[in-house]
Amino acid sequence: AQSVSQHNHHVILSEAASLELGCNYSYGGTVNLFWYVQYPGQHLQLLLKYFSGDPLVKGIKGFEAEFIKSKFSFNLRKPSVQWSDTAEYFCAVGDSWGKFQFGAGTQVVVTP
Amino acid sequence: DGGITQSPKYLFRKEGQNVTLSCEQNLNHDAMYWYRQDPGQGLRLIYYSQIVNDFQKGDIAEGYSVSREKKESFPLTVTSAQKNPTAFYLCASTPRQGGWETQYFGPGTRLLVL
C-alpha cells in the first residue's frame, strides 16, 4: 500500500527565511506527485505537480519541488517566504488508477 | 462560475442517524472523490468514482456509502455505523481518470455529532 510521510507537522519561521518541507512516499509503481496548499479560509489548491521529465518543478507563488527517485522524496522549497505563505501544505501521491493519498500536512506560520 | 459546491457548510447528526452530504460540480469532470480531514491526519480517502454508476472504496470506507447516478453529483452518506463521524469532509474532482490529474476541491462540510 502506498503511503506519504511529511516530516514536520508545524513550522514557524520569519519573513524572508527559506522554507523546505519534506515529503517521502512509499509506493512500488509509477507515481505522480503533488503539493497542495490550504490558505486560511480558502479551498485546497494545487501548488505544483510532477509526473515526468525535469525532476525540478516550479509552481505558483515562487514555490518549487525536487523529485529524487532514489530517495522517494519530493521536497517543497521557497527561498524567501512572506507572511501570506502562512497556510497548511499537503504532499500527495497519485497512482496509475487515479487513487490519491495525502500526507498529514504541515502547518506553516510565517511571522512578520 | 465553474466549480464544486458542497452543502451544507455545517451539518449536525444525532446518534443513530444517517446524514447525506451533497457534492455537485459543473466542471464536466469525470472523476470525483470524497475525503475526510482530521487535525494531524491530513486527508483520508473515503470513496472515489471515475465514471457514472461506478465507484471504489478508499482507505476508510467503513460506515460510509456513496452513489454516482449523474456525472455532476457524488453524494456521501454517513451512516450510523460510522462511530466517529465528527470531521471536515472535502469533495474533489479531476477532469479525467488518472493519478496525474490535478484535483479541484470544494469548500467542505463540517459534520458535528450532537
Tab-separated table of C-alpha atoms in Angstrom:
chain	number	residue	atom	x	y	z
A	1	ALA	CA	0.000	0.000	0.000
A	2	GLN	CA	1.190	3.459	-0.770
A	3	SER	CA	1.893	5.945	1.987
A	4	VAL	CA	3.010	9.545	2.233
A	5	SER	CA	5.041	10.943	5.089
A	6	GLN	CA	5.545	14.623	5.815
A	7	HIS	CA	8.394	15.279	8.185
A	8	ASN	CA	7.164	18.313	10.061
A	9	HIS	CA	3.724	18.960	11.457
A	10	HIS	CA	4.356	22.583	12.370
A	11	VAL	CA	6.911	25.075	11.095
A	12	ILE	CA	7.303	28.623	12.334
A	13	LEU	CA	9.631	30.990	10.549
A	14	SER	CA	10.177	34.679	9.934
A	15	GLU	CA	9.536	36.565	6.727
A	16	ALA	CA	12.396	36.306	4.219
A	17	ALA	CA	13.560	32.987	5.691
A	18	SER	CA	13.890	29.988	3.420
A	19	LEU	CA	11.391	27.163	3.650
A	20	GLU	CA	11.847	23.474	2.968
A	21	LEU	CA	9.147	20.921	3.677
A	22	GLY	CA	9.986	17.262	3.458
A	23	CYS	CA	7.841	14.610	1.811
A	24	ASN	CA	8.642	10.937	1.388
A	25	TYR	CA	6.416	8.365	-0.237
A	26	SER	CA	6.262	4.622	-0.317
A	27	TYR	CA	4.963	3.041	-3.493
A	28	GLY	CA	6.283	0.423	-5.877
A	29	GLY	CA	4.867	1.637	-9.162
A	30	THR	CA	4.793	4.815	-11.203
A	31	VAL	CA	3.700	7.732	-9.088
A	32	ASN	CA	2.567	11.249	-9.684
A	33	LEU	CA	3.484	13.761	-7.019
A	34	PHE	CA	1.702	16.872	-5.863
A	35	TRP	CA	1.895	19.663	-3.350
A	36	TYR	CA	-1.366	21.324	-2.381
A	37	VAL	CA	-1.861	24.343	-0.143
A	38	GLN	CA	-4.772	25.386	2.041
A	39	TYR	CA	-4.704	29.060	2.959
A	40	PRO	CA	-6.854	30.096	5.931
A	41	GLY	CA	-10.498	30.113	4.897
A	42	GLN	CA	-9.798	29.003	1.346
A	43	HIS	CA	-10.154	25.820	-0.684
A	44	LEU	CA	-7.269	23.424	-1.118
A	45	GLN	CA	-5.448	24.324	-4.308
A	46	LEU	CA	-2.574	22.957	-6.338
A	47	LEU	CA	0.901	24.429	-5.796
A	48	LEU	CA	2.765	22.207	-8.213
A	49	LYS	CA	2.972	18.683	-9.549
A	50	TYR	CA	5.374	16.218	-11.101
A	51	PHE	CA	4.643	13.222	-13.273
A	52	SER	CA	7.586	13.027	-15.683
A	53	GLY	CA	10.502	14.958	-17.151
A	54	ASP	CA	12.603	17.505	-15.306
A	55	PRO	CA	12.656	16.474	-11.637
A	56	LEU	CA	12.787	20.105	-10.546
A	57	VAL	CA	9.323	21.575	-10.926
A	58	LYS	CA	8.223	25.130	-10.384
A	59	GLY	CA	4.827	26.102	-9.118
A	60	ILE	CA	2.839	29.145	-8.213
A	61	LYS	CA	3.975	31.890	-5.835
A	62	GLY	CA	7.683	31.091	-6.157
A	63	PHE	CA	7.496	27.526	-4.862
A	64	GLU	CA	9.492	24.678	-6.335
A	65	ALA	CA	9.936	20.997	-5.569
A	66	GLU	CA	12.526	18.399	-6.451
A	67	PHE	CA	11.727	14.769	-7.168
A	68	ILE	CA	14.545	12.480	-6.074
A	69	LYS	CA	13.586	8.989	-7.181
A	70	SER	CA	16.367	7.206	-5.295
A	71	LYS	CA	15.211	8.774	-2.033
A	72	PHE	CA	11.471	8.506	-2.732
A	73	SER	CA	11.275	12.182	-1.884
A	74	PHE	CA	9.505	15.254	-3.211
A	75	ASN	CA	10.546	18.170	-1.019
A	76	LEU	CA	8.982	21.598	-1.352
A	77	ARG	CA	11.099	24.760	-1.207
A	78	LYS	CA	10.769	28.509	-1.274
A	79	PRO	CA	13.851	30.715	-0.985
A	80	SER	CA	12.165	33.602	0.813
A	81	VAL	CA	8.762	33.317	2.464
A	82	GLN	CA	6.201	36.021	3.005
A	83	TRP	CA	3.542	36.426	5.666
A	84	SER	CA	0.980	35.421	3.032
A	85	ASP	CA	2.576	31.953	2.809
A	86	THR	CA	1.015	31.085	6.162
A	87	ALA	CA	-1.031	28.009	5.320
A	88	GLU	CA	-1.231	24.244	5.602
A	89	TYR	CA	0.738	22.323	2.977
A	90	PHE	CA	-0.050	18.802	1.849
A	91	CYS	CA	2.037	16.402	-0.155
A	92	ALA	CA	0.095	13.844	-2.219
A	93	VAL	CA	0.717	10.856	-4.428
A	94	GLY	CA	-1.490	9.659	-7.285
A	95	ASP	CA	-1.221	6.156	-8.660
A	96	SER	CA	-1.894	4.881	-12.157
A	97	TRP	CA	-5.513	4.063	-11.348
A	98	GLY	CA	-6.487	7.521	-10.176
A	99	LYS	CA	-6.293	6.910	-6.456
A	100	PHE	CA	-4.652	9.605	-4.367
A	101	GLN	CA	-3.022	9.541	-0.965
A	102	PHE	CA	-2.199	12.606	1.104
A	103	GLY	CA	0.304	13.251	3.840
A	104	ALA	CA	-0.714	14.505	7.267
A	105	GLY	CA	0.031	18.105	6.333
A	106	THR	CA	2.447	20.734	7.614
A	107	GLN	CA	1.120	23.883	9.209
A	108	VAL	CA	3.423	26.762	8.286
A	109	VAL	CA	3.275	30.037	10.183
A	110	VAL	CA	5.271	32.985	8.879
A	111	THR	CA	5.802	35.777	11.368
A	112	PRO	CA	6.278	39.386	10.270
B	1	ASP	CA	-18.777	30.300	-12.326
B	2	GLY	CA	-17.468	26.773	-12.625
B	3	GLY	CA	-16.644	24.885	-9.508
B	4	ILE	CA	-17.540	22.399	-6.839
B	5	THR	CA	-20.382	23.052	-4.453
B	6	GLN	CA	-20.741	21.296	-1.138
B	7	SER	CA	-23.729	21.669	1.101
B	8	PRO	CA	-24.463	22.265	3.830
B	9	LYS	CA	-21.473	24.101	5.285
B	10	TYR	CA	-22.276	22.704	8.741
B	11	LEU	CA	-24.275	19.577	9.492
B	12	PHE	CA	-25.380	18.160	12.791
B	13	ARG	CA	-26.053	14.494	13.316
B	14	LYS	CA	-27.852	12.811	16.153
B	15	GLU	CA	-26.816	9.409	17.418
B	16	GLY	CA	-28.114	6.626	15.166
B	17	GLN	CA	-28.967	8.948	12.323
B	18	ASN	CA	-27.827	8.762	8.717
B	19	VAL	CA	-26.922	12.046	7.073
B	20	THR	CA	-26.110	12.863	3.464
B	21	LEU	CA	-23.542	15.393	2.319
B	22	SER	CA	-24.006	16.917	-1.096
B	23	CYS	CA	-21.295	17.442	-3.696
B	24	GLU	CA	-22.051	18.954	-7.101
B	25	GLN	CA	-19.655	20.016	-9.838
B	26	ASN	CA	-20.286	21.925	-13.044
B	27	LEU	CA	-16.779	21.433	-14.414
B	28	ASN	CA	-17.752	18.425	-16.554
B	29	HIS	CA	-15.142	16.417	-14.695
B	30	ASP	CA	-15.148	12.642	-14.995
B	31	ALA	CA	-13.819	11.626	-11.579
B	32	MET	CA	-14.983	12.626	-8.109
B	33	TYR	CA	-13.601	11.972	-4.649
B	34	TRP	CA	-14.586	12.180	-1.006
B	35	TYR	CA	-12.027	12.828	1.718
B	36	ARG	CA	-12.207	13.169	5.451
B	37	GLN	CA	-9.896	15.732	7.078
B	38	ASP	CA	-8.986	15.410	10.738
B	39	PRO	CA	-6.383	17.534	12.559
B	40	GLY	CA	-2.949	15.983	12.282
B	41	GLN	CA	-4.101	13.261	9.898
B	42	GLY	CA	-4.326	15.066	6.616
B	43	LEU	CA	-6.876	13.956	4.049
B	44	ARG	CA	-8.008	10.356	4.011
B	45	LEU	CA	-9.822	8.934	1.017
B	46	ILE	CA	-13.299	7.585	1.692
B	47	TYR	CA	-14.678	6.764	-1.771
B	48	TYR	CA	-13.971	7.734	-5.341
B	49	SER	CA	-15.737	7.411	-8.660
B	50	GLN	CA	-14.158	7.607	-12.080
B	51	ILE	CA	-17.292	7.172	-14.178
B	52	VAL	CA	-21.024	7.350	-13.659
B	53	ASN	CA	-22.571	4.342	-11.927
B	54	ASP	CA	-19.212	3.113	-10.691
B	55	PHE	CA	-17.241	3.843	-7.525
B	56	GLN	CA	-14.456	2.330	-5.445
B	57	LYS	CA	-13.719	2.213	-1.749
B	58	GLY	CA	-10.913	4.334	-0.461
B	59	ASP	CA	-8.876	3.756	2.671
B	60	ILE	CA	-11.618	4.458	5.226
B	61	ALA	CA	-14.907	3.465	3.558
B	62	GLU	CA	-16.461	1.695	6.552
B	63	GLY	CA	-19.567	3.488	7.769
B	64	TYR	CA	-19.984	5.496	4.580
B	65	SER	CA	-21.864	4.990	1.322
B	66	VAL	CA	-21.966	6.860	-1.991
B	67	SER	CA	-23.785	6.914	-5.291
B	68	ARG	CA	-22.879	8.302	-8.711
B	69	GLU	CA	-26.062	8.406	-10.732
B	70	LYS	CA	-25.150	11.617	-12.539
B	71	LYS	CA	-21.782	12.869	-13.721
B	72	GLU	CA	-22.095	16.127	-11.793
B	73	SER	CA	-23.212	14.688	-8.459
B	74	PHE	CA	-21.499	12.449	-5.887
B	75	PRO	CA	-23.387	12.456	-2.559
B	76	LEU	CA	-21.867	10.883	0.543
B	77	THR	CA	-23.991	9.271	3.242
B	78	VAL	CA	-22.550	8.978	6.711
B	79	THR	CA	-24.365	6.045	8.269
B	80	SER	CA	-24.989	5.234	11.901
B	81	ALA	CA	-22.273	2.587	11.553
B	82	GLN	CA	-19.653	5.339	11.436
B	83	LYS	CA	-18.772	5.641	15.109
B	84	ASN	CA	-16.646	8.754	14.902
B	85	PRO	CA	-18.178	10.925	12.181
B	86	THR	CA	-17.163	14.329	13.509
B	87	ALA	CA	-14.784	15.705	10.885
B	88	PHE	CA	-14.382	18.059	7.961
B	89	TYR	CA	-15.438	16.424	4.688
B	90	LEU	CA	-13.968	17.503	1.371
B	91	CYS	CA	-15.191	16.661	-2.086
B	92	ALA	CA	-12.876	16.879	-5.091
B	93	SER	CA	-12.946	16.196	-8.796
B	94	THR	CA	-10.482	15.675	-11.637
B	95	PRO	CA	-11.038	16.369	-15.345
B	96	ARG	CA	-10.320	12.772	-16.341
B	97	GLN	CA	-9.445	9.493	-14.691
B	98	GLY	CA	-5.821	9.134	-13.703
B	99	GLY	CA	-3.467	9.788	-10.855
B	100	TRP	CA	-1.640	12.530	-12.769
B	101	GLU	CA	-4.688	14.786	-12.821
B	102	THR	CA	-4.987	17.887	-10.664
B	103	GLN	CA	-7.708	17.685	-8.063
B	104	TYR	CA	-10.150	20.563	-7.635
B	105	PHE	CA	-11.634	20.857	-4.179
B	106	GLY	CA	-14.913	22.113	-2.806
B	107	PRO	CA	-15.284	24.298	0.300
B	108	GLY	CA	-16.056	21.360	2.588
B	109	THR	CA	-18.777	20.355	5.042
B	110	ARG	CA	-18.160	20.195	8.762
B	111	LEU	CA	-20.116	17.401	10.413
B	112	LEU	CA	-20.768	17.524	14.130
B	113	VAL	CA	-22.417	14.912	16.295
B	114	LEU	CA	-24.937	16.045	18.888
